[in-house]
Amino acid sequence: MIGRLNHVAIAVRDIAAASRIYRDTLGARVSEAVAQPEHGVTTVFVELPNTKIELLEPLGDGSPINKFLERNADGGIHHVCYEVDDILAARDRLLATGARVLGSGEPKIGAHGKPVLFLHPKDFCGTLVELEQA
Ligand SMILES: CC[C@@H](C(=O)O)C(=O)SCCNC(=O)CCNC(=O)[C@H](O)C(C)(C)COP(=O)(O)OP(=O)(O)OC[C@H]1O[C@@H](n2cnc3c(N)ncnc32)[C@H](O)[C@@H]1OP(=O)(O)O
Ligand SMILES: [Co+2]
């Protein structure tokens, strides 16, 4: 069911500083920062030959990454995002197995303008999983 690895997300406190590390120290191609108010984060994408790194900084008091950064003061890997062909079919199949789909269960439009859903980390080897429709 899951396809390509779309991105690995890293939560950070300071997205400008993290962008400099990826651009200037690691020599990667780094996008501009984009506020994603529907998701409570600001994103930067680092383009790699085979996938992307998504840098995430909290946006607003209710950001879903606030608690993660309280627990991980230096930041860290927050989620992995896999592509699926049909997100509603994937969701229904996962729900039938007992997996927990986060939020309302309805896809939101993600950073790439495509529908996304999140799956509870406790159901997936301690890793928060994002699904993005390809
Ligand atoms: C920009 C759009 C989009 C894209 O297109 O790419 C994005 O990536 S948006 C990214 C941010 N959005 C989200 O993360 C939405 C989904 N997340 C959530 O609903 C919540 O963050 C959460 C996963 C339910 C966690 O909620 P929180 O309140 O922070 O923590 P809890 O205390 O409820 O945690 C319960 C349990 O799970 C562990 N946990 C929490 N977060 C993670 C994580 N990222 N990776 C692994 N494990 C995680 C947490 O430690 C708790 O475990 P115990 O302490 O053992 O109980
Ligand atoms: Co993401």
CSV table of C-alpha atoms and ligand atoms in Angstrom, one decimal:
chain,number,residue,atom,x,y,z
A,1,MET,CA,0.0,0.0,0.0
A,2,ILE,CA,2.7,2.6,0.9
A,3,GLY,CA,4.9,3.8,-1.9
A,4,ARG,CA,7.8,6.3,-2.0
A,5,LEU,CA,9.3,8.0,1.0
A,6,ASN,CA,8.1,11.6,0.4
A,7,HIS,CA,9.9,13.2,3.3
A,8,VAL,CA,11.5,12.8,6.7
A,9,ALA,CA,10.4,15.7,9.1
A,10,ILE,CA,12.7,17.2,11.7
A,11,ALA,CA,11.2,19.4,14.3
A,12,VAL,CA,13.4,22.4,15.2
A,13,ARG,CA,13.1,25.5,17.5
A,14,ASP,CA,14.7,27.9,15.0
A,15,ILE,CA,14.0,27.1,11.3
A,16,ALA,CA,16.3,29.9,10.1
A,17,ALA,CA,19.3,28.4,12.0
A,18,ALA,CA,18.3,24.8,10.8
A,19,SER,CA,18.1,26.1,7.2
A,20,ARG,CA,21.6,27.5,7.5
A,21,ILE,CA,22.9,24.2,8.7
A,22,TYR,CA,21.4,22.3,5.8
A,23,ARG,CA,22.3,25.0,3.2
A,24,ASP,CA,25.7,26.2,4.3
A,25,THR,CA,27.2,23.3,6.3
A,26,LEU,CA,25.7,20.4,4.5
A,27,GLY,CA,25.5,22.1,1.1
A,28,ALA,CA,21.9,21.2,0.3
A,29,ARG,CA,19.2,23.0,-1.8
A,30,VAL,CA,16.9,24.6,0.8
A,31,SER,CA,13.5,26.2,0.1
A,32,GLU,CA,12.1,29.4,1.6
A,33,ALA,CA,10.2,29.1,4.9
A,34,VAL,CA,6.4,28.8,4.4
A,35,ALA,CA,3.8,29.3,7.2
A,36,GLN,CA,1.2,26.5,7.2
A,37,PRO,CA,-1.4,27.9,9.6
A,38,GLU,CA,-3.8,25.0,9.0
A,39,HIS,CA,-1.1,22.7,10.5
A,40,GLY,CA,0.4,25.0,13.2
A,41,VAL,CA,3.9,24.8,11.7
A,42,THR,CA,6.3,26.7,9.4
A,43,THR,CA,8.0,24.4,6.9
A,44,VAL,CA,11.2,24.4,4.9
A,45,PHE,CA,12.0,21.7,2.4
A,46,VAL,CA,15.5,20.4,1.8
A,47,GLU,CA,15.7,18.8,-1.6
A,48,LEU,CA,17.9,15.6,-1.7
A,49,PRO,CA,18.4,13.4,-4.8
A,50,ASN,CA,16.2,10.6,-3.5
A,51,THR,CA,13.8,12.3,-1.0
A,52,LYS,CA,13.2,15.5,1.0
A,53,ILE,CA,13.8,16.6,4.5
A,54,GLU,CA,11.0,18.8,6.0
A,55,LEU,CA,12.1,21.2,8.7
A,56,LEU,CA,9.3,22.1,11.0
A,57,GLU,CA,9.1,25.1,13.4
A,58,PRO,CA,6.1,25.6,15.7
A,59,LEU,CA,3.6,28.2,14.5
A,60,GLY,CA,1.3,29.4,17.3
A,61,ASP,CA,0.6,28.2,20.9
A,62,GLY,CA,-1.5,25.2,19.8
A,63,SER,CA,1.2,23.8,17.4
A,64,PRO,CA,1.2,20.0,17.3
A,65,ILE,CA,5.0,20.0,17.6
A,66,ASN,CA,5.2,22.0,20.8
A,67,LYS,CA,5.1,19.0,23.2
A,68,PHE,CA,7.6,17.2,21.0
A,69,LEU,CA,10.1,20.1,21.4
A,70,GLU,CA,9.4,20.3,25.1
A,71,ARG,CA,10.5,16.6,25.3
A,72,ASN,CA,13.4,17.0,22.8
A,73,ALA,CA,15.1,20.3,23.5
A,74,ASP,CA,17.5,20.0,20.6
A,75,GLY,CA,14.8,19.0,18.1
A,76,GLY,CA,14.7,15.6,16.3
A,77,ILE,CA,13.1,13.4,13.8
A,78,HIS,CA,9.3,14.0,14.1
A,79,HIS,CA,7.7,11.9,11.4
A,80,VAL,CA,8.1,10.1,8.1
A,81,CYS,CA,5.8,10.6,5.1
A,82,TYR,CA,4.9,7.8,2.7
A,83,GLU,CA,3.0,8.3,-0.5
A,84,VAL,CA,-0.1,6.4,-1.2
A,85,ASP,CA,-2.1,6.2,-4.4
A,86,ASP,CA,-5.6,6.6,-2.8
A,87,ILE,CA,-5.6,8.2,0.7
A,88,LEU,CA,-9.2,7.4,1.5
A,89,ALA,CA,-8.8,3.7,0.5
A,90,ALA,CA,-5.5,3.6,2.6
A,91,ARG,CA,-7.3,5.3,5.6
A,92,ASP,CA,-10.2,2.8,5.5
A,93,ARG,CA,-7.9,-0.2,5.2
A,94,LEU,CA,-5.8,1.1,8.2
A,95,LEU,CA,-8.9,1.8,10.3
A,96,ALA,CA,-10.1,-1.8,9.6
A,97,THR,CA,-6.8,-3.1,11.1
A,98,GLY,CA,-7.4,-1.0,14.3
A,99,ALA,CA,-4.8,1.7,13.5
A,100,ARG,CA,-5.6,5.1,14.8
A,101,VAL,CA,-5.9,8.0,12.3
A,102,LEU,CA,-5.3,11.3,14.0
A,103,GLY,CA,-7.5,14.3,14.1
A,104,SER,CA,-10.9,14.2,12.5
A,105,GLY,CA,-9.9,11.3,10.2
A,106,GLU,CA,-10.5,13.5,7.2
A,107,PRO,CA,-7.5,14.4,5.1
A,108,LYS,CA,-6.2,18.0,5.2
A,109,ILE,CA,-4.3,19.6,2.4
A,110,GLY,CA,-0.6,19.4,3.2
A,111,ALA,CA,2.5,21.3,2.3
A,112,HIS,CA,2.6,20.0,-1.3
A,113,GLY,CA,-1.1,20.9,-2.0
A,114,LYS,CA,-2.1,17.2,-1.7
A,115,PRO,CA,-4.3,15.4,0.9
A,116,VAL,CA,-2.5,14.2,4.0
A,117,LEU,CA,-3.3,12.2,7.1
A,118,PHE,CA,-1.4,11.2,10.2
A,119,LEU,CA,-1.2,7.8,12.0
A,120,HIS,CA,-0.6,7.4,15.7
A,121,PRO,CA,3.1,6.7,16.6
A,122,LYS,CA,2.1,4.0,19.1
A,123,ASP,CA,0.6,1.9,16.2
A,124,PHE,CA,3.7,2.3,14.0
A,125,CYS,CA,6.8,1.3,15.9
A,126,GLY,CA,7.0,4.5,17.9
A,127,THR,CA,7.1,6.6,14.7
A,128,LEU,CA,4.5,9.2,13.7
A,129,VAL,CA,3.5,8.4,10.1
A,130,GLU,CA,2.1,10.9,7.6
A,131,LEU,CA,0.4,9.6,4.4
A,132,GLU,CA,0.3,11.9,1.4
A,133,GLN,CA,-1.7,11.1,-1.7
A,134,ALA,CA,0.7,10.8,-4.6
B,1,LIG,C1,2.9,21.0,6.8
B,1,LIG,C2,1.8,20.0,6.7
B,1,LIG,C3,2.3,18.5,6.8
B,1,LIG,C4,3.0,18.1,5.6
B,1,LIG,O1,2.4,18.3,4.5
B,1,LIG,O2,4.2,17.7,5.6
B,1,LIG,C5,3.0,18.3,8.1
B,1,LIG,O3,4.0,17.6,8.2
B,1,LIG,S1,2.3,19.0,9.5
B,1,LIG,C6,3.3,18.3,10.9
B,1,LIG,C7,2.7,18.6,12.2
B,1,LIG,N1,1.5,18.0,12.4
B,1,LIG,C8,1.3,16.9,13.1
B,1,LIG,O4,2.2,16.3,13.7
B,1,LIG,C9,-0.1,16.4,13.2
B,1,LIG,C10,-0.3,15.0,13.8
B,1,LIG,N2,0.3,15.0,15.2
B,1,LIG,C11,-0.5,14.9,16.3
B,1,LIG,O5,-1.7,14.8,16.2
B,1,LIG,C12,0.2,15.0,17.6
B,1,LIG,O6,1.4,15.6,17.5
B,1,LIG,C13,0.4,13.6,18.2
B,1,LIG,C14,1.2,12.7,17.3
B,1,LIG,C15,-0.9,12.9,18.5
B,1,LIG,C16,1.2,13.7,19.6
B,1,LIG,O7,0.5,14.5,20.4
B,1,LIG,P1,1.2,15.3,21.6
B,1,LIG,O8,0.1,16.0,22.3
B,1,LIG,O9,2.3,16.0,21.1
B,1,LIG,O10,1.8,14.1,22.5
B,1,LIG,P2,1.1,13.0,23.4
B,1,LIG,O11,1.5,13.3,24.8
B,1,LIG,O12,-0.4,12.8,23.1
B,1,LIG,O13,1.9,11.7,22.9
B,1,LIG,C17,1.4,10.4,23.1
B,1,LIG,C18,2.6,9.5,23.0
B,1,LIG,O14,3.1,9.5,21.7
B,1,LIG,C19,4.5,9.9,21.7
B,1,LIG,N3,4.8,10.8,20.6
B,1,LIG,C20,4.2,12.0,20.4
B,1,LIG,N4,4.7,12.6,19.3
B,1,LIG,C21,5.6,11.7,18.7
B,1,LIG,C22,6.4,11.6,17.6
B,1,LIG,N5,6.4,12.7,16.7
B,1,LIG,N6,7.1,10.6,17.3
B,1,LIG,C23,7.1,9.5,18.1
B,1,LIG,N7,6.3,9.4,19.3
B,1,LIG,C24,5.6,10.5,19.6
B,1,LIG,C25,4.7,10.6,23.0
B,1,LIG,O15,6.0,10.5,23.5
B,1,LIG,C26,3.7,9.8,23.9
B,1,LIG,O16,4.4,8.6,24.3
B,1,LIG,P3,4.4,8.2,25.9
B,1,LIG,O17,5.2,9.3,26.6
B,1,LIG,O18,5.1,6.9,25.8
B,1,LIG,O19,3.0,8.1,26.3
B,2,CO,CO,5.2,16.3,6.9
